[in-house]
N, CA, C and O atoms as a DFTB+ gen file, in Angstrom:
572 C
 N C O
     1  1      58.261       7.946     -18.420
     2  2      57.914       6.898     -17.514
     3  2      56.445       6.532     -17.599
     4  3      55.985       5.671     -16.849
     5  1      55.734       7.132     -18.448
     6  2      54.325       6.792     -18.592
     7  2      54.180       5.504     -19.379
     8  3      54.802       5.309     -20.423
     9  1      53.359       4.653     -18.856
    10  2      53.091       3.385     -19.521
    11  2      51.641       3.401     -19.985
    12  3      50.725       3.179     -19.193
    13  1      51.444       3.657     -21.230
    14  2      50.091       3.714     -21.793
    15  2      49.840       2.460     -22.601
    16  3      50.502       2.185     -23.601
    17  1      48.867       1.716     -22.133
    18  2      48.494       0.494     -22.834
    19  2      47.330       0.829     -23.748
    20  3      46.318       1.362     -23.292
    21  1      47.456       0.529     -25.005
    22  2      46.334       0.818     -25.910
    23  2      45.123      -0.049     -25.561
    24  3      45.253      -1.225     -25.220
    25  1      43.958       0.558     -25.656
    26  2      42.708      -0.138     -25.366
    27  2      41.989      -0.402     -26.686
    28  3      41.795       0.492     -27.510
    29  1      41.612      -1.632     -26.849
    30  2      40.904      -2.018     -28.074
    31  2      39.498      -1.420     -28.038
    32  3      38.936      -1.247     -26.957
    33  1      38.928      -1.104     -29.183
    34  2      37.572      -0.542     -29.216
    35  2      36.538      -1.410     -28.497
    36  3      35.645      -0.879     -27.837
    37  1      36.644      -2.713     -28.614
    38  2      35.682      -3.596     -27.941
    39  2      35.823      -3.483     -26.424
    40  3      34.823      -3.460     -25.706
    41  1      37.062      -3.410     -25.936
    42  2      37.295      -3.250     -24.498
    43  2      36.793      -1.901     -24.003
    44  3      36.220      -1.794     -22.918
    45  1      37.014      -0.882     -24.809
    46  2      36.538       0.459     -24.442
    47  2      35.019       0.471     -24.345
    48  3      34.457       1.086     -23.439
    49  1      34.357      -0.203     -25.272
    50  2      32.897      -0.267     -25.233
    51  2      32.408      -1.007     -23.994
    52  3      31.421      -0.602     -23.379
    53  1      33.086      -2.081     -23.626
    54  2      32.735      -2.819     -22.412
    55  2      32.896      -1.944     -21.175
    56  3      32.059      -1.971     -20.272
    57  1      33.974      -1.171     -21.140
    58  2      34.193      -0.266     -20.009
    59  2      33.109       0.814     -19.947
    60  3      32.620       1.142     -18.866
    61  1      32.740       1.357     -21.086
    62  2      31.683       2.373     -21.122
    63  2      30.335       1.787     -20.705
    64  3      29.569       2.435     -19.992
    65  1      30.046       0.566     -21.147
    66  2      28.796      -0.091     -20.747
    67  2      28.766      -0.328     -19.245
    68  3      27.735      -0.134     -18.602
    69  1      29.888      -0.746     -18.688
    70  2      29.964      -0.982     -17.237
    71  2      29.791       0.324     -16.465
    72  3      29.112       0.352     -15.439
    73  1      30.399       1.400     -16.950
    74  2      30.252       2.704     -16.299
    75  2      28.804       3.170     -16.353
    76  3      28.299       3.729     -15.380
    77  1      28.134       2.947     -17.473
    78  2      26.726       3.313     -17.603
    79  2      25.862       2.504     -16.650
    80  3      24.945       3.045     -16.032
    81  1      26.145       1.208     -16.526
    82  2      25.405       0.345     -15.618
    83  2      25.599       0.791     -14.166
    84  3      24.634       0.830     -13.402
    85  1      26.819       1.125     -13.778
    86  2      27.078       1.603     -12.416
    87  2      26.386       2.931     -12.144
    88  3      25.856       3.151     -11.055
    89  1      26.393       3.809     -13.132
    90  2      25.728       5.104     -12.984
    91  2      24.234       4.924     -12.796
    92  3      23.633       5.559     -11.930
    93  1      23.633       4.066     -13.599
    94  2      22.206       3.813     -13.490
    95  2      21.855       3.163     -12.148
    96  3      20.845       3.501     -11.531
    97  1      22.688       2.241     -11.713
    98  2      22.466       1.567     -10.437
    99  2      22.544       2.548      -9.269
   100  3      21.722       2.497      -8.354
   101  1      23.527       3.435      -9.302
   102  2      23.666       4.444      -8.241
   103  2      22.488       5.402      -8.250
   104  3      21.979       5.776      -7.193
   105  1      22.053       5.801      -9.436
   106  2      20.915       6.701      -9.546
   107  2      19.653       6.057      -9.006
   108  3      18.892       6.706      -8.289
   109  1      19.415       4.801      -9.331
   110  2      18.238       4.089      -8.837
   111  2      18.280       3.935      -7.323
   112  3      17.248       4.043      -6.661
   113  1      19.442       3.690      -6.778
   114  2      19.570       3.510      -5.327
   115  2      19.241       4.792      -4.573
   116  3      18.692       4.734      -3.473
   117  1      19.562       5.932      -5.137
   118  2      19.257       7.189      -4.444
   119  2      17.801       7.598      -4.606
   120  3      17.313       8.417      -3.828
   121  1      17.090       7.055      -5.590
   122  2      15.684       7.434      -5.788
   123  2      14.734       6.690      -4.877
   124  3      13.677       7.226      -4.543
   125  1      15.062       5.469      -4.456
   126  2      14.112       4.664      -3.702
   127  2      13.661       5.276      -2.387
   128  3      12.480       5.159      -2.058
   129  1      14.523       5.919      -1.617
   130  2      14.001       6.570      -0.407
   131  2      12.976       7.663      -0.734
   132  3      12.014       7.850       0.011
   133  1      13.175       8.373      -1.822
   134  2      12.231       9.418      -2.227
   135  2      10.901       8.807      -2.660
   136  3       9.836       9.307      -2.298
   137  1      10.964       7.731      -3.429
   138  2       9.748       7.060      -3.887
   139  2       8.977       6.507      -2.693
   140  3       7.761       6.672      -2.594
   141  1       9.694       5.857      -1.797
   142  2       9.058       5.289      -0.607
   143  2       8.431       6.374       0.248
   144  3       7.319       6.209       0.751
   145  1       9.137       7.479       0.414
   146  2       8.621       8.563       1.239
   147  2       7.349       9.148       0.656
   148  3       6.368       9.310       1.382
   149  1       7.330       9.468      -0.619
   150  2       6.156      10.120      -1.194
   151  2       4.956       9.161      -1.207
   152  3       3.824       9.589      -0.987
   153  1       5.196       7.876      -1.461
   154  2       4.092       6.911      -1.402
   155  2       3.553       6.764       0.020
   156  3       2.340       6.760       0.233
   157  1       4.450       6.644       0.980
   158  2       4.030       6.491       2.381
   159  2       3.306       7.724       2.879
   160  3       2.303       7.618       3.585
   161  1       3.805       8.887       2.519
   162  2       3.143      10.131       2.911
   163  2       1.743      10.201       2.318
   164  3       0.797      10.611       2.991
   165  1       1.615       9.802       1.064
   166  2       0.306       9.803       0.416
   167  2      -0.674       8.851       1.076
   168  3      -1.827       9.210       1.315
   169  1      -0.225       7.647       1.368
   170  2      -1.109       6.660       1.998
   171  2      -1.508       7.126       3.398
   172  3      -2.687       7.085       3.751
   173  1      -0.538       7.566       4.194
   174  2      -0.828       7.978       5.573
   175  2      -1.788       9.167       5.614
   176  3      -2.750       9.161       6.383
   177  1      -1.534      10.176       4.797
   178  2      -2.399      11.355       4.840
   179  2      -3.749      11.094       4.177
   180  3      -4.756      11.675       4.582
   181  1      -3.782      10.244       3.185
   182  2      -5.053       9.898       2.545
   183  2      -5.962       9.163       3.527
   184  3      -7.127       9.521       3.698
   185  1      -5.424       8.148       4.157
   186  2      -6.230       7.387       5.128
   187  2      -6.567       8.241       6.353
   188  3      -7.659       8.132       6.910
   189  1      -5.634       9.080       6.764
   190  2      -5.875       9.939       7.920
   191  2      -6.971      10.958       7.670
   192  3      -7.844      11.152       8.516
   193  1      -6.934      11.609       6.521
   194  2      -7.970      12.611       6.239
   195  2      -9.324      11.948       6.003
   196  3     -10.361      12.516       6.346
   197  1      -9.319      10.754       5.420
   198  2     -10.581      10.026       5.262
   199  2     -11.166       9.694       6.631
   200  3     -12.358       9.883       6.870
   201  1     -10.317       9.201       7.520
   202  2     -10.786       8.871       8.878
   203  2     -11.253      10.124       9.615
   204  3     -12.270      10.084      10.307
   205  1     -10.530      11.228       9.480
   206  2     -10.934      12.473      10.149
   207  2     -12.261      12.988       9.602
   208  3     -13.084      13.516      10.350
   209  1     -12.465      12.835       8.298
   210  2     -13.690      13.333       7.679
   211  2     -14.927      12.541       8.040
   212  3     -16.046      13.043       7.929
   213  1     -14.734      11.303       8.471
   214  2     -15.883      10.440       8.720
   215  2     -16.129      10.130      10.189
   216  3     -17.086       9.426      10.512
   217  1     -15.301      10.633      11.075
   218  2     -15.462      10.314      12.503
   219  2     -15.680      11.575      13.324
   220  3     -15.463      12.695      12.860
   221  1     -16.115      11.357      14.557
   222  2     -16.295      12.459      15.502
   223  2     -15.767      12.019      16.859
   224  3     -15.454      10.846      17.066
   225  1     -15.673      12.957      17.766
   226  2     -15.302      12.655      19.146
   227  2     -13.908      12.074      19.286
   228  3     -12.956      12.537      18.658
   229  1     -13.806      11.040      20.128
   230  2     -12.509      10.410      20.396
   231  2     -11.905       9.768      19.157
   232  3     -10.686       9.788      18.981
   233  1     -12.731       9.208      18.307
   234  2     -12.241       8.591      17.077
   235  2     -11.602       9.640      16.169
   236  3     -10.589       9.367      15.524
   237  1     -12.187      10.840      16.113
   238  2     -11.593      11.925      15.331
   239  2     -10.231      12.283      15.899
   240  3      -9.262      12.433      15.155
   241  1     -10.157      12.420      17.221
   242  2      -8.881      12.751      17.863
   243  2      -7.826      11.697      17.594
   244  3      -6.663      12.026      17.361
   245  1      -8.219      10.436      17.625
   246  2      -7.277       9.358      17.350
   247  2      -6.805       9.412      15.894
   248  3      -5.619       9.227      15.623
   249  1      -7.716       9.661      14.966
   250  2      -7.346       9.773      13.553
   251  2      -6.414      10.965      13.332
   252  3      -5.434      10.866      12.594
   253  1      -6.721      12.075      13.968
   254  2      -5.898      13.277      13.859
   255  2      -4.501      13.022      14.418
   256  3      -3.503      13.322      13.762
   257  1      -4.430      12.471      15.625
   258  2      -3.147      12.189      16.252
   259  2      -2.368      11.149      15.455
   260  3      -1.159      11.290      15.272
   261  1      -3.039      10.119      14.985
   262  2      -2.369       9.078      14.196
   263  2      -1.789       9.614      12.901
   264  3      -0.685       9.235      12.507
   265  1      -2.526      10.494      12.236
   266  2      -2.030      11.094      10.997
   267  2      -0.804      11.953      11.265
   268  3       0.186      11.873      10.537
   269  1      -0.867      12.771      12.306
   270  2       0.294      13.601      12.659
   271  2       1.497      12.747      13.040
   272  3       2.617      13.031      12.614
   273  1       1.277      11.711      13.833
   274  2       2.374      10.836      14.256
   275  2       3.000      10.118      13.066
   276  3       4.223      10.016      12.968
   277  1       2.158       9.623      12.166
   278  2       2.673       8.929      10.988
   279  2       3.465       9.885      10.095
   280  3       4.538       9.529       9.609
   281  1       2.951      11.080       9.878
   282  2       3.661      12.058       9.044
   283  2       4.993      12.443       9.685
   284  3       6.009      12.530       8.996
   285  1       4.995      12.670      10.988
   286  2       6.237      13.014      11.687
   287  2       7.240      11.865      11.595
   288  3       8.420      12.096      11.332
   289  1       6.786      10.631      11.809
   290  2       7.678       9.470      11.730
   291  2       8.249       9.318      10.322
   292  3       9.430       9.011      10.160
   293  1       7.418       9.531       9.307
   294  2       7.897       9.437       7.926
   295  2       8.946      10.494       7.622
   296  3       9.967      10.200       7.001
   297  1       8.701      11.706       8.052
   298  2       9.663      12.785       7.810
   299  2      10.978      12.493       8.521
   300  3      12.049      12.686       7.945
   301  1      10.910      12.029       9.769
   302  2      12.135      11.714      10.508
   303  2      12.895      10.557       9.843
   304  3      14.110      10.636       9.657
   305  1      12.182       9.489       9.488
   306  2      12.820       8.357       8.829
   307  2      13.464       8.785       7.515
   308  3      14.581       8.375       7.201
   309  1      12.762       9.604       6.756
   310  2      13.279      10.079       5.477
   311  2      14.543      10.909       5.671
   312  3      15.531      10.727       4.958
   313  1      14.506      11.809       6.625
   314  2      15.674      12.662       6.857
   315  2      16.877      11.840       7.344
   316  3      18.017      12.144       6.994
   317  1      16.627      10.817       8.138
   318  2      17.718       9.964       8.617
   319  2      18.250       9.093       7.487
   320  3      19.461       8.913       7.361
   321  1      17.355       8.550       6.663
   322  2      17.803       7.669       5.580
   323  2      18.528       8.421       4.472
   324  3      19.301       7.819       3.727
   325  1      18.299       9.704       4.353
   326  2      18.959      10.507       3.322
   327  2      20.148      11.262       3.922
   328  3      20.690      12.174       3.299
   329  1      20.538      10.884       5.104
   330  2      21.644      11.558       5.806
   331  2      22.838      11.709       4.862
   332  3      23.140      10.813       4.074
   333  1      23.492      12.831       4.955
   334  2      24.631      13.097       4.093
   335  2      24.233      13.776       2.794
   336  3      25.059      14.410       2.137
   337  1      22.989      13.643       2.434
   338  2      22.455      14.337       1.260
   339  2      21.374      15.267       1.756
   340  3      20.779      15.013       2.804
   341  1      21.112      16.301       1.059
   342  2      20.058      17.224       1.475
   343  2      18.708      16.589       1.193
   344  3      18.313      16.444       0.036
   345  1      17.995      16.209       2.257
   346  2      16.770      15.427       2.117
   347  2      15.698      16.140       1.304
   348  3      15.089      15.536       0.421
   349  1      15.465      17.394       1.586
   350  2      14.367      18.086       0.912
   351  2      14.843      19.099      -0.121
   352  3      14.092      20.005      -0.483
   353  1      16.059      18.966      -0.594
   354  2      16.538      19.896      -1.622
   355  2      16.862      19.128      -2.897
   356  3      17.953      19.266      -3.451
   357  1      15.933      18.333      -3.351
   358  2      16.130      17.464      -4.508
   359  2      15.996      18.229      -5.829
   360  3      16.411      17.730      -6.875
   361  1      15.435      19.403      -5.791
   362  2      15.303      20.159      -7.020
   363  2      13.857      20.553      -7.282
   364  3      12.973      20.344      -6.452
   365  1      13.644      21.124      -8.452
   366  2      12.307      21.604      -8.805
   367  2      11.290      20.483      -8.893
   368  3      10.136      20.656      -8.501
   369  1      11.708      19.340      -9.403
   370  2      10.768      18.223      -9.531
   371  2      10.289      17.781      -8.153
   372  3       9.094      17.557      -7.960
   373  1      11.195      17.654      -7.201
   374  2      10.823      17.245      -5.851
   375  2       9.949      18.311      -5.190
   376  3       9.001      17.974      -4.480
   377  1      10.247      19.563      -5.406
   378  2       9.411      20.650      -4.896
   379  2       8.012      20.560      -5.490
   380  3       7.023      20.799      -4.797
   381  1       7.929      20.221      -6.757
   382  2       6.627      20.033      -7.410
   383  2       5.833      18.892      -6.798
   384  3       4.618      18.993      -6.633
   385  1       6.523      17.801      -6.459
   386  2       5.842      16.673      -5.813
   387  2       5.235      17.095      -4.484
   388  3       4.068      16.817      -4.206
   389  1       6.025      17.759      -3.679
   390  2       5.546      18.178      -2.359
   391  2       4.435      19.217      -2.504
   392  3       3.467      19.193      -1.744
   393  1       4.559      20.119      -3.461
   394  2       3.506      21.125      -3.687
   395  2       2.208      20.449      -4.137
   396  3       1.129      20.822      -3.677
   397  1       2.302      19.463      -5.030
   398  2       1.100      18.745      -5.487
   399  2       0.452      18.005      -4.326
   400  3      -0.770      18.018      -4.182
   401  1       1.274      17.357      -3.493
   402  2       0.721      16.679      -2.313
   403  2       0.056      17.692      -1.394
   404  3      -1.046      17.445      -0.905
   405  1       0.702      18.826      -1.149
   406  2       0.177      19.820      -0.224
   407  2      -1.166      20.374      -0.694
   408  3      -2.077      20.555       0.115
   409  1      -1.295      20.642      -1.975
   410  2      -2.559      21.184      -2.509
   411  2      -3.694      20.186      -2.286
   412  3      -4.779      20.565      -1.844
   413  1      -3.447      18.921      -2.588
   414  2      -4.499      17.927      -2.398
   415  2      -4.765      17.676      -0.912
   416  3      -5.909      17.450      -0.515
   417  1      -3.726      17.714      -0.102
   418  2      -3.913      17.542       1.339
   419  2      -4.714      18.712       1.916
   420  3      -5.589      18.512       2.758
   421  1      -4.415      19.929       1.462
   422  2      -5.174      21.097       1.925
   423  2      -6.641      20.987       1.524
   424  3      -7.524      21.376       2.287
   425  1      -6.904      20.460       0.334
   426  2      -8.299      20.254      -0.087
   427  2      -8.990      19.242       0.822
   428  3     -10.144      19.438       1.202
   429  1      -8.299      18.171       1.170
   430  2      -8.890      17.160       2.050
   431  2      -9.129      17.712       3.449
   432  3     -10.151      17.409       4.065
   433  1      -8.209      18.510       3.954
   434  2      -8.390      19.132       5.273
   435  2      -9.541      20.126       5.224
   436  3     -10.283      20.260       6.197
   437  1      -9.698      20.822       4.107
   438  2     -10.836      21.737       3.949
   439  2     -12.151      20.982       4.025
   440  3     -13.112      21.468       4.622
   441  1     -12.204      19.804       3.428
   442  2     -13.412      18.980       3.515
   443  2     -13.657      18.566       4.957
   444  3     -14.795      18.578       5.424
   445  1     -12.591      18.198       5.666
   446  2     -12.726      17.816       7.075
   447  2     -13.304      18.984       7.878
   448  3     -14.125      18.779       8.772
   449  1     -12.879      20.192       7.562
   450  2     -13.328      21.367       8.316
   451  2     -14.749      21.779       7.916
   452  3     -15.603      21.957       8.785
   453  1     -15.011      21.932       6.613
   454  2     -16.266      22.539       6.179
   455  2     -17.343      21.554       5.735
   456  3     -18.519      21.917       5.702
   457  1     -16.986      20.343       5.398
   458  2     -18.001      19.368       4.968
   459  2     -17.830      18.082       5.760
   460  3     -17.910      16.982       5.212
   461  1     -17.597      18.234       7.037
   462  2     -17.340      17.090       7.906
   463  2     -18.499      16.091       7.847
   464  3     -19.666      16.462       7.975
   465  1     -18.154      14.836       7.652
   466  2     -19.171      13.799       7.583
   467  2     -19.622      13.457       6.179
   468  3     -20.377      12.503       5.993
   469  1     -19.177      14.213       5.184
   470  2     -19.558      13.941       3.801
   471  2     -18.712      12.778       3.267
   472  3     -17.513      12.918       3.024
   473  1     -19.364      11.641       3.096
   474  2     -18.658      10.462       2.608
   475  2     -18.116      10.712       1.201
   476  3     -16.984      10.343       0.891
   477  1     -18.931      11.339       0.354
   478  2     -18.518      11.585      -1.026
   479  2     -17.272      12.469      -1.084
   480  3     -16.272      12.086      -1.691
   481  1     -17.322      13.645      -0.459
   482  2     -16.208      14.577      -0.554
   483  2     -14.969      14.087       0.190
   484  3     -13.845      14.321      -0.252
   485  1     -15.170      13.415       1.309
   486  2     -14.020      12.842       2.026
   487  2     -13.349      11.780       1.170
   488  3     -12.122      11.718       1.094
   489  1     -14.148      10.951       0.534
   490  2     -13.594       9.910      -0.333
   491  2     -12.885      10.468      -1.546
   492  3     -11.812       9.998      -1.924
   493  1     -13.494      11.481      -2.158
   494  2     -12.899      12.076      -3.362
   495  2     -11.561      12.744      -3.037
   496  3     -10.573      12.516      -3.734
   497  1     -11.522      13.558      -1.997
   498  2     -10.275      14.267      -1.696
   499  2      -9.196      13.323      -1.173
   500  3      -8.016      13.514      -1.467
   501  1      -9.581      12.319      -0.411
   502  2      -8.592      11.345       0.063
   503  2      -8.041      10.527      -1.104
   504  3      -6.842      10.251      -1.159
   505  1      -8.902      10.144      -2.024
   506  2      -8.447       9.418      -3.209
   507  2      -7.547      10.298      -4.073
   508  3      -6.600       9.807      -4.687
   509  1      -7.839      11.582      -4.120
   510  2      -7.014      12.511      -4.888
   511  2      -5.602      12.596      -4.313
   512  3      -4.629      12.645      -5.064
   513  1      -5.486      12.615      -2.991
   514  2      -4.155      12.614      -2.364
   515  2      -3.394      11.371      -2.815
   516  3      -2.241      11.456      -3.237
   517  1      -4.043      10.237      -2.724
   518  2      -3.402       8.980      -3.094
   519  2      -3.032       8.956      -4.573
   520  3      -1.940       8.515      -4.928
   521  1      -3.920       9.420      -5.427
   522  2      -3.664       9.450      -6.864
   523  2      -2.473      10.346      -7.202
   524  3      -1.605       9.960      -7.984
   525  1      -2.434      11.532      -6.617
   526  2      -1.350      12.480      -6.893
   527  2      -0.008      11.927      -6.418
   528  3       0.984      12.002      -7.143
   529  1       0.029      11.376      -5.211
   530  2       1.312      10.865      -4.708
   531  2       1.755       9.624      -5.483
   532  3       2.954       9.420      -5.674
   533  1       0.818       8.798      -5.931
   534  2       1.201       7.650      -6.750
   535  2       1.749       8.106      -8.106
   536  3       2.697       7.517      -8.626
   537  1       1.162       9.135      -8.664
   538  2       1.672       9.679      -9.932
   539  2       3.064      10.267      -9.749
   540  3       3.930      10.096     -10.607
   541  1       3.279      10.952      -8.644
   542  2       4.609      11.515      -8.357
   543  2       5.641      10.410      -8.174
   544  3       6.755      10.505      -8.688
   545  1       5.271       9.364      -7.446
   546  2       6.195       8.234      -7.240
   547  2       6.489       7.516      -8.558
   548  3       7.625       7.116      -8.814
   549  1       5.472       7.359      -9.381
   550  2       5.683       6.722     -10.680
   551  2       6.602       7.564     -11.558
   552  3       7.443       7.025     -12.278
   553  1       6.444       8.856     -11.500
   554  2       7.319       9.763     -12.261
   555  2       8.759       9.658     -11.775
   556  3       9.695       9.658     -12.575
   557  1       8.928       9.568     -10.466
   558  2      10.269       9.461      -9.889
   559  2      10.892       8.098     -10.182
   560  3      12.112       7.991     -10.305
   561  1      10.074       7.064     -10.295
   562  2      10.576       5.708     -10.497
   563  2      10.967       5.417     -11.938
   564  3      11.715       4.473     -12.196
   565  1      10.486       6.193     -12.856
   566  2      10.814       5.879     -14.264
   567  2      12.288       6.127     -14.527
   568  3      12.896       7.003     -13.913
   569  1      12.862       5.354     -15.442
   570  2      14.312       5.465     -15.707
   571  2      14.684       6.764     -16.376
   572  3      15.859       6.998     -16.659
C-alpha cells in the first residue's frame, strides 16, 4: 500500500535548498535576542561606568542606580524573550561572551573605585566594555 513517487534530481535539489534556507532562517531568528542583549548590556554598562567614574554625590548615585536598573531590565527582558529556551545556557561561546564582558566590566568598576575621577582611565575601560561586547555581538551575528 505504499505509494512512492520518484523525485527527480532537480526537485530533490530544490527541496534541499529550501530546507537549508529554512534552517538558516530559524538559526538567525534565535540569534537576534542574544545579539541585542549583549550589545545593550555593553552600551548600558559602558555608559554607566563612565558616568560613575566621572561624577560624585547625587549624580554618582543616579548613575549607579541607572546602571543597575538598566542591567536588571535587560536581563529580565532577555529571559522573557528567550522563554521556552534556556536563556543563559547557550554553550561555551555564550559563556565566553559573558566572561569577556565581566572581565572588562570588573576593570571599569575597579577604575571607579580606585581611580575615581580619572577621565583617561574611565574612558579607556568604558570603551573597552563597548569594544568587547561589540566584538562578541559581531561574532554571534556572522553566518
